[in-house]
Structure formats: structure tokens, C-alpha cells
Amino acid sequence: MSSSNLLKIRPTEHFSADLTVPGDKSISHRAAIIAGLANGPCLISNYLASEDCLNTLRAMERLGVSCEYSKANQDGPMEVMVHGTSMGLSSPSSTIDCGNSGTGMRLLAGILAGQKFESTLTGDDSLCSRPMGRIIKPLERMGAQLEATGKTEGCAPLVFQGRALNSIHYIMPVASAQVKSAVLLAGLFAQGKTTVEQPSETRDHTERMLSDFGIQLGFEGNKISIEGGQIPKATNLDVPGDISSAAFWLVAAAAREGSRLKIRKVGLNPTRTAVVNVLLRMGAKIQETATSQGEGEPTGDLEVHGSELHGTDISGKEIPNLIDEIPILAVAGALARGTMTIRDAGELRVKESDRIRTVVDNLLAMGANVTEHDDGMTIKGGVNLHGASLDCFGDHRIAMAFSIAGLFAEGETVILNTECIATSYPGFEEDLRTVGGIRP
Ligand code: S3P
């Protein structure tokens, strides 16, 4: 990212590009944690070298896991050898900082709850204002002793006393992969069989990765069970590209007639590809070529050819599987003909920013016709966007979504305080240059 921490975006015509996006954020967090619990060294290739995922690796190091890093170049992919501890973590000497990452904090909470030592998790102002009650509740039912000590009720810092855990059957009130994962990871340290029941499908990276590490899980409808006391068997992993990062370029190419884009080696896990389904419904021309299927994470290439898009409705069970892509899908809605309606997405209000408010405010600032709802928004597309000076409210996905909007706006768009992009997408600025959005 440039030292000035702002991006000046110029409008572009169609482009032709081949891109490889950085490793998947959700999978990288899980790889650091599960490899750290495994019974030997695990080589993780294409680990996402972003602030969020580096914080999770650092957290594991603080818990006694040794890691050897190698990196091709500043923004390039990273290989990390994680020396697993056979479930034998050790007491950290001070507070563990999860930075901006809700996934890092909630998943680490799952493993810290059942340790024999005390520990504390904290984060930046945004993370310390996000709800942690959703993980505290099931962990307490397992016998954990933890306290949310933040200024805002139910928020981090989280202080753990460390206790032996018992197993539970937990019916999740919100469809959250982070809650599901926290309970399953805690279940690994609990006595007996822990079951989580999700109200609707959420990303299943934890289940896939635990299985890759030889952990036996039970699946029955929307229930997933794990028997405590199992030790992950060391294995190597290759992290696919992050479809949530690819989504920015998918929209940039899909909404511009004449554009062509190929994204290679991106994760195509069906619990993450709802963004592609929505774009296809909007009339986008996207072709998927699977390059690896079966065990582990499905991976493949996506090829996009620009065309005219039209609005669609996004709601219900589809929401958890595209929750992180809603900011960029809203931008696609503004660029499309007709109306896009987004409902049942109240969870957006407790992400890195209140993403309903921040998307609506920035779309309005660019001249779009958008109405805010409690649980989403309605966008009447086809209005010409104009450049504006936009804040991203410390939220990486808002910064990137509106950088893409800037490619379609009249005049210059300035995105302020873009340092947050480093939490998930090192190299974003370079890729933006590749598609012509900033001067070479
Ligand atoms: C994530 C799950 C989602 C998502 C987040 C990453 C994960 O959150 O928004 O960016 O890696 O498990 P919820 O599970 O809270 O919906």
C-alpha cells in the first residue's frame, strides 16, 4: 500500500487481465490454528500474508507453536512451516492481539477456553466493539470460564481462566461459521461428543480441514459432531486463492462490456461461491473450470467476459454464503439495470464496520439511488456514478468495493485511509493498477 494511505482511482474502459488473488483468509486462519495443534510439522503453502492472518500465526507462536516463514517478495505468497504441538499449547506471557480479525479472535477463543492456563485476547477498536456473546454463551455452557471485559458489554478483551470442558449439543441462534468453528475447536479439547446445529449452511472450511488432519467428525443433516481428545495428524496444505478477494475483479470485469478476466487457482468451495451464482443471475458471463475436487478444498479457474448486468434479489439462506461479498455485490447492483434488493443481511451491521450503513453512505456519495433497510438495502441501478472522496471506515472490504466503483465513475474517486486493505489483500493496489484503475 502506498505511504499516503489513499487511493486515487480513475475511470477505466474495458480491460483484459489474468490475475491470481492471494490465499484464502478463512482457510489461512484455520490452517495456522489446526496445524499448531497437530502432531508434527505441517507445511502451509500460499498462506495469506495479510495482517489478520499473520496475527493468528503470531498468536499461535505466543502459545508455544514454532513457525518458520519464507516469502517470495513483499506482497507475494508465503510458505510457513508450522510445528504442531500435539494439542500441547503453553501459557502466553502476555495478552494476545488479534488486530482487526473477528475470525482470529473467535476461533482462538475456541481453543483457549479448554486450556489449563489463563490467557487474554484483545484487538483493535473495531474488533473490541464486535459482539463476542455469540461465542461466550456456548463456551460457558461447555464449562469455560471467560469474561468479556471491554468498554462495550459483551465485547473484547476476553479473559480466559482455562478450565476442563464438557461436551454440549448447541443449537446456534445465528448462522455463523465462526461460532460453529469455535465450538468444534473447543470440542476437540472437551470430554465426550460435542454437537453444533446450524440454522442454515455456513462456510465449512473447519470441517474440511479437520477431516484433512484425520479428525473424525459426524454429519447428520445440519448437525456436526466432534469427539474430544483426538489429535490432528500433521499434513501439508496448499491454500487456494480467496474468492472474496476475487469477487472485486469479477464485478469489475462482469459489469464492463468488452472486458475479459481470468482468475486462476481460486477456492470454489460451494459454501463460498454464492457470489458467482448471484452474478450469473444478474446476467454475468462467468465460466468455472474445476482444477481440483474431492477431498479438501475444491479449486479452479474463473473466466469472465463483460456484459450488461441486471438487478436481482439476494436474501434468506444465500446470505451466509456471500456475506463478505455484499459490499461489492451492492456496487454491482448500482452498475446494473433495474433493482437489486438485499434483505436478511442484518449481520452486516456487526462486521468490521456497519456495512449496511457504510455501503449506503458511499453509494449515495457517488450519486447512486439506494435506500437503507434494517437488514439490507434496495438499489435502483443504472444511475451514472460520479467520483467522490470516500472514507472506508477502517473496513478493508469497503475500501476495495468502492475502489471498483471508482473504475465506473465519472471523474476521480479518492479512497481515504486505505491501510486497512492490508488486513486481507496485500497486493490489491498492484492488481488495481493491472486493470488500469490507477496510473502506472
Ligand atoms: C468467516 C465467517 C464469516 C465471515 C468472516 C469469515 C470465517 O463470519 O463474515 O469474514 O472465516 O469463519 P460469521 O461466521 O460470523 O458469519
Tab-separated table of C-alpha atoms and ligand atoms in Angstrom:
chain	number	residue	atom	x	y	z
A	1	MET	CA	0.000	0.000	0.000
A	2	SER	CA	1.238	3.485	-0.769
A	3	SER	CA	2.606	5.503	2.149
A	4	SER	CA	-0.040	8.219	1.662
A	5	ASN	CA	-2.762	5.708	2.612
A	6	LEU	CA	-5.134	6.802	-0.049
A	7	LEU	CA	-6.025	5.504	-3.473
A	8	LYS	CA	-6.868	7.775	-6.381
A	9	ILE	CA	-8.969	5.799	-8.838
A	10	ARG	CA	-9.519	6.857	-12.401
A	11	PRO	CA	-12.370	5.620	-14.567
A	12	THR	CA	-11.365	2.839	-16.955
A	13	GLU	CA	-12.600	1.383	-20.174
A	14	HIS	CA	-12.678	-2.373	-20.677
A	15	PHE	CA	-9.623	-4.385	-19.688
A	16	SER	CA	-8.093	-7.770	-20.283
A	17	ALA	CA	-6.177	-9.380	-17.424
A	18	ASP	CA	-5.006	-12.599	-15.827
A	19	LEU	CA	-4.891	-12.395	-12.032
A	20	THR	CA	-4.045	-14.684	-9.158
A	21	VAL	CA	-5.555	-13.462	-5.911
A	22	PRO	CA	-3.839	-14.072	-2.531
A	23	GLY	CA	-4.616	-17.103	-0.366
A	24	ASP	CA	-7.972	-17.547	1.300
A	25	LYS	CA	-8.317	-15.689	4.593
A	26	SER	CA	-10.730	-18.090	6.274
A	27	ILE	CA	-8.644	-21.113	5.306
A	28	SER	CA	-5.359	-19.470	6.358
A	29	HIS	CA	-6.644	-18.737	9.894
A	30	ARG	CA	-7.787	-22.328	10.266
A	31	ALA	CA	-4.535	-23.699	8.871
A	32	ALA	CA	-2.475	-21.776	11.449
A	33	ILE	CA	-4.644	-22.963	14.326
A	34	ILE	CA	-5.189	-26.595	13.371
A	35	ALA	CA	-1.583	-27.144	12.224
A	36	GLY	CA	-0.450	-25.701	15.567
A	37	LEU	CA	-2.432	-28.438	17.316
A	38	ALA	CA	-1.198	-31.239	15.024
A	39	ASN	CA	1.251	-33.982	15.940
A	40	GLY	CA	4.179	-32.739	13.837
A	41	PRO	CA	5.364	-30.192	11.267
A	42	CYS	CA	2.906	-29.001	8.604
A	43	LEU	CA	3.955	-27.011	5.543
A	44	ILE	CA	1.326	-24.463	4.550
A	45	SER	CA	1.782	-23.046	1.057
A	46	ASN	CA	0.167	-19.856	-0.216
A	47	TYR	CA	-0.678	-18.784	3.353
A	48	LEU	CA	-2.309	-15.355	3.253
A	49	ALA	CA	0.393	-12.926	4.393
A	50	SER	CA	-2.164	-10.298	5.447
A	51	GLU	CA	-2.312	-8.557	8.826
A	52	ASP	CA	-5.285	-10.631	10.027
A	53	CYS	CA	-3.746	-13.996	9.233
A	54	LEU	CA	-0.268	-13.007	10.418
A	55	ASN	CA	-1.848	-12.062	13.744
A	56	THR	CA	-3.279	-15.568	14.060
A	57	LEU	CA	0.118	-17.122	13.316
A	58	ARG	CA	1.717	-14.798	15.879
A	59	ALA	CA	-0.967	-15.829	18.383
A	60	MET	CA	-0.092	-19.493	17.856
A	61	GLU	CA	3.585	-18.637	18.327
A	62	ARG	CA	2.693	-16.965	21.632
A	63	LEU	CA	1.031	-20.248	22.598
A	64	GLY	CA	4.229	-22.179	22.055
A	65	VAL	CA	3.955	-23.131	18.364
A	66	SER	CA	7.137	-22.554	16.405
A	67	CYS	CA	6.816	-21.310	12.825
A	68	GLU	CA	9.375	-20.925	10.024
A	69	TYR	CA	8.451	-18.410	7.347
A	70	SER	CA	9.576	-17.946	3.782
A	71	LYS	CA	8.267	-15.345	1.390
A	72	ALA	CA	8.978	-14.727	-2.278
A	73	ASN	CA	8.533	-10.931	-2.181
A	74	GLN	CA	6.831	-8.219	-0.135
A	75	ASP	CA	3.267	-8.872	-1.278
A	76	GLY	CA	3.865	-12.387	-2.585
A	77	PRO	CA	2.616	-15.732	-1.303
A	78	MET	CA	4.095	-17.086	1.885
A	79	GLU	CA	5.099	-20.584	2.858
A	80	VAL	CA	5.078	-21.355	6.536
A	81	MET	CA	6.196	-24.479	8.361
A	82	VAL	CA	4.076	-24.787	11.484
A	83	HIS	CA	5.480	-27.163	14.091
A	84	GLY	CA	2.410	-28.688	15.714
A	85	THR	CA	2.364	-29.215	19.463
A	86	SER	CA	0.191	-32.372	19.633
A	87	MET	CA	-2.523	-30.323	21.356
A	88	GLY	CA	0.031	-29.172	23.939
A	89	LEU	CA	-0.183	-25.379	23.900
A	90	SER	CA	1.634	-23.379	26.512
A	91	SER	CA	0.741	-20.358	28.559
A	92	PRO	CA	1.344	-16.982	26.804
A	93	SER	CA	3.387	-14.460	28.760
A	94	SER	CA	1.051	-11.552	27.916
A	95	THR	CA	-2.123	-10.528	26.099
A	96	ILE	CA	-2.625	-11.870	22.561
A	97	ASP	CA	-3.583	-9.226	19.998
A	98	CYS	CA	-5.901	-10.372	17.185
A	99	GLY	CA	-5.765	-6.964	15.450
A	100	ASN	CA	-8.855	-6.465	13.274
A	101	SER	CA	-9.825	-10.104	12.915
A	102	GLY	CA	-13.123	-11.465	14.201
A	103	THR	CA	-12.292	-14.890	12.777
A	104	GLY	CA	-8.915	-14.966	14.536
A	105	MET	CA	-10.420	-13.970	17.883
A	106	ARG	CA	-13.469	-16.239	17.785
A	107	LEU	CA	-11.555	-19.332	16.632
A	108	LEU	CA	-8.722	-18.777	19.097
A	109	ALA	CA	-11.343	-18.386	21.850
A	110	GLY	CA	-12.489	-21.916	20.997
A	111	ILE	CA	-9.054	-23.361	21.719
A	112	LEU	CA	-8.180	-21.138	24.702
A	113	ALA	CA	-11.374	-21.957	26.603
A	114	GLY	CA	-10.226	-25.506	27.351
A	115	GLN	CA	-6.570	-24.875	28.284
A	116	LYS	CA	-5.091	-25.275	31.746
A	117	PHE	CA	-3.706	-21.722	31.717
A	118	GLU	CA	-5.015	-18.175	31.791
A	119	SER	CA	-4.980	-16.025	28.674
A	120	THR	CA	-6.386	-12.795	27.260
A	121	LEU	CA	-7.414	-11.932	23.705
A	122	THR	CA	-7.699	-8.349	22.531
A	123	GLY	CA	-7.915	-6.454	19.257
A	124	ASP	CA	-8.232	-3.023	17.663
A	125	ASP	CA	-11.130	-0.613	18.360
A	126	SER	CA	-13.292	-2.187	15.659
A	127	LEU	CA	-12.763	-5.735	16.932
A	128	CYS	CA	-13.300	-4.626	20.548
A	129	SER	CA	-16.744	-3.329	19.585
A	130	ARG	CA	-17.931	-6.533	17.873
A	131	PRO	CA	-20.227	-8.986	19.679
A	132	MET	CA	-18.488	-11.859	21.459
A	133	GLY	CA	-21.576	-13.053	23.375
A	134	ARG	CA	-22.250	-15.429	20.483
A	135	ILE	CA	-19.156	-17.473	21.368
A	136	ILE	CA	-19.146	-16.801	25.120
A	137	LYS	CA	-22.577	-18.386	25.508
A	138	PRO	CA	-21.790	-21.854	24.080
A	139	LEU	CA	-18.286	-21.894	25.585
A	140	GLU	CA	-19.697	-21.130	29.039
A	141	ARG	CA	-22.181	-23.953	28.576
A	142	MET	CA	-19.165	-26.205	27.993
A	143	GLY	CA	-17.800	-25.136	31.372
A	144	ALA	CA	-15.425	-22.436	30.168
A	145	GLN	CA	-14.679	-19.525	32.429
A	146	LEU	CA	-14.245	-16.404	30.364
A	147	GLU	CA	-15.172	-12.797	30.729
A	148	ALA	CA	-15.766	-10.046	28.208
A	149	THR	CA	-14.027	-7.089	29.811
A	150	GLY	CA	-14.440	-4.483	27.051
A	151	LYS	CA	-15.897	-0.992	27.387
A	152	THR	CA	-18.912	-2.180	25.448
A	153	GLU	CA	-20.881	-5.008	27.039
A	154	GLY	CA	-20.133	-8.447	25.626
A	155	CYS	CA	-17.016	-7.249	23.824
A	156	ALA	CA	-13.272	-7.999	23.946
A	157	PRO	CA	-10.786	-8.061	25.646
A	158	LEU	CA	-11.716	-11.629	26.521
A	159	VAL	CA	-10.128	-13.068	29.654
A	160	PHE	CA	-9.964	-16.870	29.982
A	161	GLN	CA	-9.257	-18.700	33.214
A	162	GLY	CA	-8.781	-22.053	31.460
A	163	ARG	CA	-10.991	-24.941	32.540
A	164	ALA	CA	-11.707	-28.575	31.669
A	165	LEU	CA	-14.602	-28.576	29.203
A	166	ASN	CA	-17.597	-30.833	28.906
A	167	SER	CA	-19.385	-31.598	25.666
A	168	ILE	CA	-22.677	-29.953	24.662
A	169	HIS	CA	-25.305	-30.030	21.947
A	170	TYR	CA	-25.513	-26.451	20.774
A	171	ILE	CA	-28.268	-25.070	18.562
A	172	MET	CA	-26.797	-21.928	17.039
A	173	PRO	CA	-29.171	-18.927	17.003
A	174	VAL	CA	-27.201	-17.203	14.193
A	175	ALA	CA	-25.802	-18.811	11.057
A	176	SER	CA	-22.125	-18.162	11.779
A	177	ALA	CA	-19.125	-20.198	10.653
A	178	GLN	CA	-17.050	-18.503	13.328
A	179	VAL	CA	-19.367	-19.669	16.124
A	180	LYS	CA	-19.606	-23.167	14.649
A	181	SER	CA	-15.806	-23.330	14.396
A	182	ALA	CA	-15.213	-22.013	17.919
A	183	VAL	CA	-17.493	-24.707	19.357
A	184	LEU	CA	-15.965	-27.504	17.231
A	185	LEU	CA	-12.416	-26.466	18.183
A	186	ALA	CA	-13.411	-26.287	21.852
A	187	GLY	CA	-15.000	-29.716	21.353
A	188	LEU	CA	-11.591	-31.107	20.436
A	189	PHE	CA	-10.459	-30.265	23.987
A	190	ALA	CA	-13.719	-31.357	25.697
A	191	GLN	CA	-14.659	-34.659	27.144
A	192	GLY	CA	-17.222	-36.560	25.063
A	193	LYS	CA	-19.089	-35.677	21.883
A	194	THR	CA	-19.873	-32.035	21.102
A	195	THR	CA	-22.552	-31.286	18.514
A	196	VAL	CA	-23.375	-28.000	16.794
A	197	GLU	CA	-26.559	-27.483	14.859
A	198	GLN	CA	-26.633	-24.599	12.387
A	199	PRO	CA	-29.843	-22.821	11.326
A	200	SER	CA	-28.549	-22.775	7.744
A	201	GLU	CA	-25.399	-23.716	5.909
A	202	THR	CA	-22.262	-21.660	6.561
A	203	ARG	CA	-18.741	-21.986	5.174
A	204	ASP	CA	-17.420	-25.455	6.012
A	205	HIS	CA	-13.639	-24.882	5.943
A	206	THR	CA	-13.205	-26.002	9.560
A	207	GLU	CA	-14.929	-29.314	8.938
A	208	ARG	CA	-12.973	-29.942	5.734
A	209	MET	CA	-9.662	-29.062	7.337
A	210	LEU	CA	-10.245	-31.108	10.486
A	211	SER	CA	-11.036	-34.073	8.210
A	212	ASP	CA	-7.818	-33.396	6.231
A	213	PHE	CA	-5.975	-33.685	9.540
A	214	GLY	CA	-7.592	-37.067	10.226
A	215	ILE	CA	-10.127	-35.861	12.795
A	216	GLN	CA	-13.337	-37.922	12.796
A	217	LEU	CA	-16.476	-35.805	12.531
A	218	GLY	CA	-20.095	-36.882	12.431
A	219	PHE	CA	-22.517	-35.269	9.973
A	220	GLU	CA	-26.275	-35.597	10.181
A	221	GLY	CA	-28.415	-33.042	8.345
A	222	ASN	CA	-27.404	-29.649	9.739
A	223	LYS	CA	-25.614	-31.185	12.753
A	224	ILE	CA	-21.858	-31.670	13.042
A	225	SER	CA	-20.287	-33.644	15.888
A	226	ILE	CA	-16.761	-33.979	17.161
A	227	GLU	CA	-15.387	-36.377	19.769
A	228	GLY	CA	-12.953	-34.750	22.190
A	229	GLY	CA	-9.393	-35.942	22.744
A	230	GLN	CA	-8.467	-36.536	19.082
A	231	ILE	CA	-5.104	-35.202	17.922
A	232	PRO	CA	-4.845	-33.723	14.396
A	233	LYS	CA	-2.390	-35.705	12.252
A	234	ALA	CA	0.217	-33.454	10.674
A	235	THR	CA	-0.328	-32.806	6.963
A	236	ASN	CA	0.695	-30.230	4.366
A	237	LEU	CA	-1.783	-27.756	2.906
A	238	ASP	CA	-1.937	-25.556	-0.166
A	239	VAL	CA	-4.287	-22.622	0.405
A	240	PRO	CA	-6.397	-21.713	-2.668
A	241	GLY	CA	-6.928	-18.091	-3.728
A	242	ASP	CA	-9.624	-16.204	-1.827
A	243	ILE	CA	-12.899	-15.977	-3.726
A	244	SER	CA	-13.860	-12.998	-1.553
A	245	SER	CA	-10.819	-11.142	-2.950
A	246	ALA	CA	-11.543	-12.432	-6.473
A	247	ALA	CA	-15.082	-11.023	-6.177
A	248	PHE	CA	-13.808	-7.440	-6.639
A	249	TRP	CA	-12.323	-8.273	-10.026
A	250	LEU	CA	-15.250	-10.491	-11.025
A	251	VAL	CA	-17.533	-7.461	-10.687
A	252	ALA	CA	-15.019	-5.099	-12.342
A	253	ALA	CA	-14.904	-7.348	-15.419
A	254	ALA	CA	-18.501	-8.616	-15.445
A	255	ALA	CA	-20.010	-5.116	-15.429
A	256	ARG	CA	-17.921	-3.740	-18.318
A	257	GLU	CA	-18.717	-4.901	-21.830
A	258	GLY	CA	-15.566	-5.861	-23.700
A	259	SER	CA	-13.608	-6.820	-20.567
A	260	ARG	CA	-12.002	-10.241	-20.171
A	261	LEU	CA	-10.568	-11.625	-16.975
A	262	LYS	CA	-9.124	-14.928	-15.888
A	263	ILE	CA	-8.567	-15.692	-12.193
A	264	ARG	CA	-6.508	-18.800	-11.563
A	265	LYS	CA	-6.405	-21.227	-8.676
A	266	VAL	CA	-9.197	-19.740	-6.640
A	267	GLY	CA	-11.179	-21.603	-3.974
A	268	LEU	CA	-14.519	-22.851	-5.323
A	269	ASN	CA	-15.940	-24.317	-2.135
A	270	PRO	CA	-19.728	-24.385	-2.720
A	271	THR	CA	-20.294	-22.686	0.654
A	272	ARG	CA	-18.383	-19.672	-0.738
A	273	THR	CA	-19.438	-19.445	-4.394
A	274	ALA	CA	-22.870	-17.850	-3.900
A	275	VAL	CA	-21.312	-14.611	-5.210
A	276	VAL	CA	-20.771	-16.307	-8.579
A	277	ASN	CA	-24.364	-17.589	-8.593
A	278	VAL	CA	-25.692	-14.084	-7.926
A	279	LEU	CA	-23.572	-12.581	-10.701
A	280	LEU	CA	-24.764	-15.301	-13.095
A	281	ARG	CA	-28.353	-14.432	-12.119
A	282	MET	CA	-27.532	-10.810	-12.944
A	283	GLY	CA	-26.565	-11.881	-16.458
A	284	ALA	CA	-22.785	-12.085	-15.954
A	285	LYS	CA	-20.789	-14.320	-18.269
A	286	ILE	CA	-18.629	-16.409	-15.950
A	287	GLN	CA	-17.146	-19.809	-16.670
A	288	GLU	CA	-15.859	-22.055	-13.922
A	289	THR	CA	-13.203	-24.706	-14.583
A	290	ALA	CA	-12.527	-27.012	-11.660
A	291	THR	CA	-8.868	-27.968	-11.334
A	292	SER	CA	-9.081	-29.960	-8.102
A	293	GLN	CA	-12.069	-31.620	-6.471
A	294	GLY	CA	-12.713	-34.371	-3.969
A	295	GLU	CA	-11.040	-34.229	-0.561
A	296	GLY	CA	-10.072	-30.867	0.875
A	297	GLU	CA	-10.954	-27.606	-0.794
A	298	PRO	CA	-12.246	-27.526	-4.392
A	299	THR	CA	-10.161	-25.150	-6.502
A	300	GLY	CA	-10.364	-23.900	-10.063
A	301	ASP	CA	-10.209	-21.037	-12.546
A	302	LEU	CA	-12.839	-18.423	-13.287
A	303	GLU	CA	-13.116	-16.673	-16.631
A	304	VAL	CA	-15.323	-13.617	-17.036
A	305	HIS	CA	-16.454	-11.677	-20.087
A	306	GLY	CA	-18.129	-8.313	-19.518
A	307	SER	CA	-21.794	-7.790	-20.366
A	308	GLU	CA	-24.790	-5.744	-19.278
A	309	LEU	CA	-25.956	-6.732	-15.786
A	310	HIS	CA	-29.435	-6.526	-14.309
A	311	GLY	CA	-30.625	-6.414	-10.700
A	312	THR	CA	-31.652	-9.392	-8.576
A	313	ASP	CA	-32.916	-10.221	-5.075
A	314	ILE	CA	-30.462	-11.549	-2.505
A	315	SER	CA	-31.925	-12.901	0.749
A	316	GLY	CA	-32.530	-15.880	3.036
A	317	LYS	CA	-30.230	-18.874	3.112
A	318	GLU	CA	-27.988	-17.421	0.410
A	319	ILE	CA	-26.832	-14.611	2.731
A	320	PRO	CA	-24.320	-16.510	4.947
A	321	ASN	CA	-22.596	-17.857	1.857
A	322	LEU	CA	-21.923	-14.408	0.380
A	323	ILE	CA	-21.939	-12.227	3.481
A	324	ASP	CA	-18.444	-10.824	2.806
A	325	GLU	CA	-19.221	-10.114	-0.848
A	326	ILE	CA	-22.302	-7.966	-0.224
A	327	PRO	CA	-20.399	-4.637	-0.412
A	328	ILE	CA	-19.090	-5.435	-3.890
A	329	LEU	CA	-22.405	-7.004	-4.965
A	330	ALA	CA	-24.117	-3.761	-3.921
A	331	VAL	CA	-21.693	-1.909	-6.208
A	332	ALA	CA	-22.639	-4.372	-8.984
A	333	GLY	CA	-26.290	-3.557	-8.230
A	334	ALA	CA	-25.632	0.160	-8.704
A	335	LEU	CA	-23.992	-0.558	-12.069
A	336	ALA	CA	-26.796	-2.859	-13.238
A	337	ARG	CA	-30.108	-2.100	-14.901
A	338	GLY	CA	-33.208	-2.496	-12.691
A	339	THR	CA	-33.442	-3.085	-8.955
A	340	MET	CA	-31.268	-5.060	-6.541
A	341	THR	CA	-32.791	-5.932	-3.176
A	342	ILE	CA	-30.666	-7.221	-0.309
A	343	ARG	CA	-32.598	-8.488	2.762
A	344	ASP	CA	-31.971	-10.747	5.791
A	345	ALA	CA	-28.429	-9.382	5.986
A	346	GLY	CA	-28.570	-7.721	9.427
A	347	GLU	CA	-25.281	-9.487	10.280
A	348	LEU	CA	-23.597	-6.882	8.074
A	349	ARG	CA	-24.118	-4.376	10.877
A	350	VAL	CA	-21.614	-6.210	13.107
A	351	LYS	CA	-18.773	-6.730	10.636
A	352	GLU	CA	-15.558	-4.664	10.502
A	353	SER	CA	-17.886	-1.676	10.020
A	354	ASP	CA	-21.688	-1.427	9.912
A	355	ARG	CA	-21.597	-2.489	6.286
A	356	ILE	CA	-25.222	-1.576	5.578
A	357	ARG	CA	-24.577	1.993	6.654
A	358	THR	CA	-21.121	2.313	5.100
A	359	VAL	CA	-22.159	0.860	1.732
A	360	VAL	CA	-25.300	3.015	1.583
A	361	ASP	CA	-23.416	6.197	2.560
A	362	ASN	CA	-20.699	5.667	-0.019
A	363	LEU	CA	-23.134	4.713	-2.794
A	364	LEU	CA	-25.155	7.870	-2.042
A	365	ALA	CA	-21.949	9.943	-2.125
A	366	MET	CA	-21.319	8.609	-5.647
A	367	GLY	CA	-24.830	9.553	-6.792
A	368	ALA	CA	-26.474	6.091	-6.645
A	369	ASN	CA	-30.149	5.607	-5.853
A	370	VAL	CA	-30.156	3.484	-2.699
A	371	THR	CA	-32.452	3.039	0.295
A	372	GLU	CA	-31.295	1.607	3.605
A	373	HIS	CA	-33.266	-1.100	5.458
A	374	ASP	CA	-32.631	-2.592	8.895
A	375	ASP	CA	-31.459	-5.806	7.282
A	376	GLY	CA	-30.201	-4.676	3.886
A	377	MET	CA	-30.822	-2.162	1.145
A	378	THR	CA	-32.591	-1.553	-2.164
A	379	ILE	CA	-30.547	-0.185	-5.040
A	380	LYS	CA	-32.124	1.208	-8.184
A	381	GLY	CA	-29.355	0.680	-10.683
A	382	GLY	CA	-28.365	2.311	-13.908
A	383	VAL	CA	-27.744	5.818	-12.497
A	384	ASN	CA	-24.361	7.192	-13.599
A	385	LEU	CA	-21.924	7.237	-10.672
A	386	HIS	CA	-19.634	10.198	-10.103
A	387	GLY	CA	-16.271	10.289	-8.373
A	388	ALA	CA	-16.154	11.315	-4.716
A	389	SER	CA	-13.807	11.400	-1.774
A	390	LEU	CA	-14.807	8.412	0.340
A	391	ASP	CA	-13.914	7.127	3.763
A	392	CYS	CA	-13.711	3.372	4.193
A	393	PHE	CA	-14.386	3.444	7.966
A	394	GLY	CA	-11.380	1.227	8.677
A	395	ASP	CA	-13.051	-1.580	6.709
A	396	HIS	CA	-10.961	-3.347	4.083
A	397	ARG	CA	-13.916	-4.601	2.038
A	398	ILE	CA	-15.476	-1.130	1.887
A	399	ALA	CA	-12.151	0.304	0.670
A	400	MET	CA	-11.871	-2.319	-2.084
A	401	ALA	CA	-15.541	-2.365	-3.133
A	402	PHE	CA	-15.508	1.420	-3.643
A	403	SER	CA	-12.184	1.295	-5.473
A	404	ILE	CA	-14.021	-0.874	-8.004
A	405	ALA	CA	-16.975	1.544	-8.050
A	406	GLY	CA	-14.411	4.244	-8.903
A	407	LEU	CA	-13.488	2.386	-12.115
A	408	PHE	CA	-17.032	3.090	-13.362
A	409	ALA	CA	-17.487	6.629	-12.029
A	410	GLU	CA	-17.122	9.887	-13.889
A	411	GLY	CA	-14.055	11.754	-12.643
A	412	GLU	CA	-11.656	10.794	-9.927
A	413	THR	CA	-12.603	8.738	-6.858
A	414	VAL	CA	-10.405	9.057	-3.796
A	415	ILE	CA	-10.494	6.324	-1.152
A	416	LEU	CA	-9.098	7.579	2.149
A	417	ASN	CA	-7.329	5.631	4.895
A	418	THR	CA	-6.724	2.559	2.788
A	419	GLU	CA	-4.201	0.962	5.160
A	420	CYS	CA	-6.980	-1.418	6.288
A	421	ILE	CA	-6.762	-3.216	2.921
A	422	ALA	CA	-3.641	-4.927	4.272
A	423	THR	CA	-5.832	-6.931	6.662
A	424	SER	CA	-6.956	-9.185	3.822
A	425	TYR	CA	-5.427	-8.264	0.453
A	426	PRO	CA	-1.737	-7.403	0.232
A	427	GLY	CA	-1.112	-6.519	-3.420
A	428	PHE	CA	-4.574	-5.042	-4.063
A	429	GLU	CA	-3.103	-1.763	-5.287
A	430	GLU	CA	-0.880	-3.571	-7.769
A	431	ASP	CA	-3.851	-5.540	-9.121
A	432	LEU	CA	-5.842	-2.310	-9.380
A	433	ARG	CA	-3.004	-0.932	-11.485
A	434	THR	CA	-3.132	-4.046	-13.697
A	435	VAL	CA	-6.788	-3.352	-14.580
A	436	GLY	CA	-5.982	0.322	-15.261
A	437	GLY	CA	-7.614	1.879	-12.184
A	438	ILE	CA	-4.507	3.773	-11.111
A	439	ARG	CA	-1.789	5.311	-13.172
A	440	PRO	CA	1.194	3.035	-13.792
B	1	S3P	C1	-15.673	-16.205	8.493
B	1	S3P	C2	-17.033	-16.261	8.680
B	1	S3P	C3	-17.939	-15.143	8.408
B	1	S3P	C4	-17.259	-14.058	7.565
B	1	S3P	C5	-15.875	-13.765	8.027
B	1	S3P	C6	-15.010	-15.013	7.955
B	1	S3P	C7	-14.865	-17.378	8.834
B	1	S3P	O1	-18.354	-14.576	9.630
B	1	S3P	O2	-18.037	-12.885	7.559
B	1	S3P	O3	-15.275	-12.761	7.226
B	1	S3P	O4	-13.702	-17.455	8.398
B	1	S3P	O5	-15.385	-18.278	9.527
B	1	S3P	P1	-19.536	-15.245	10.502
B	1	S3P	O6	-19.220	-16.658	10.667
B	1	S3P	O7	-19.547	-14.523	11.797
B	1	S3P	O8	-20.771	-15.001	9.721
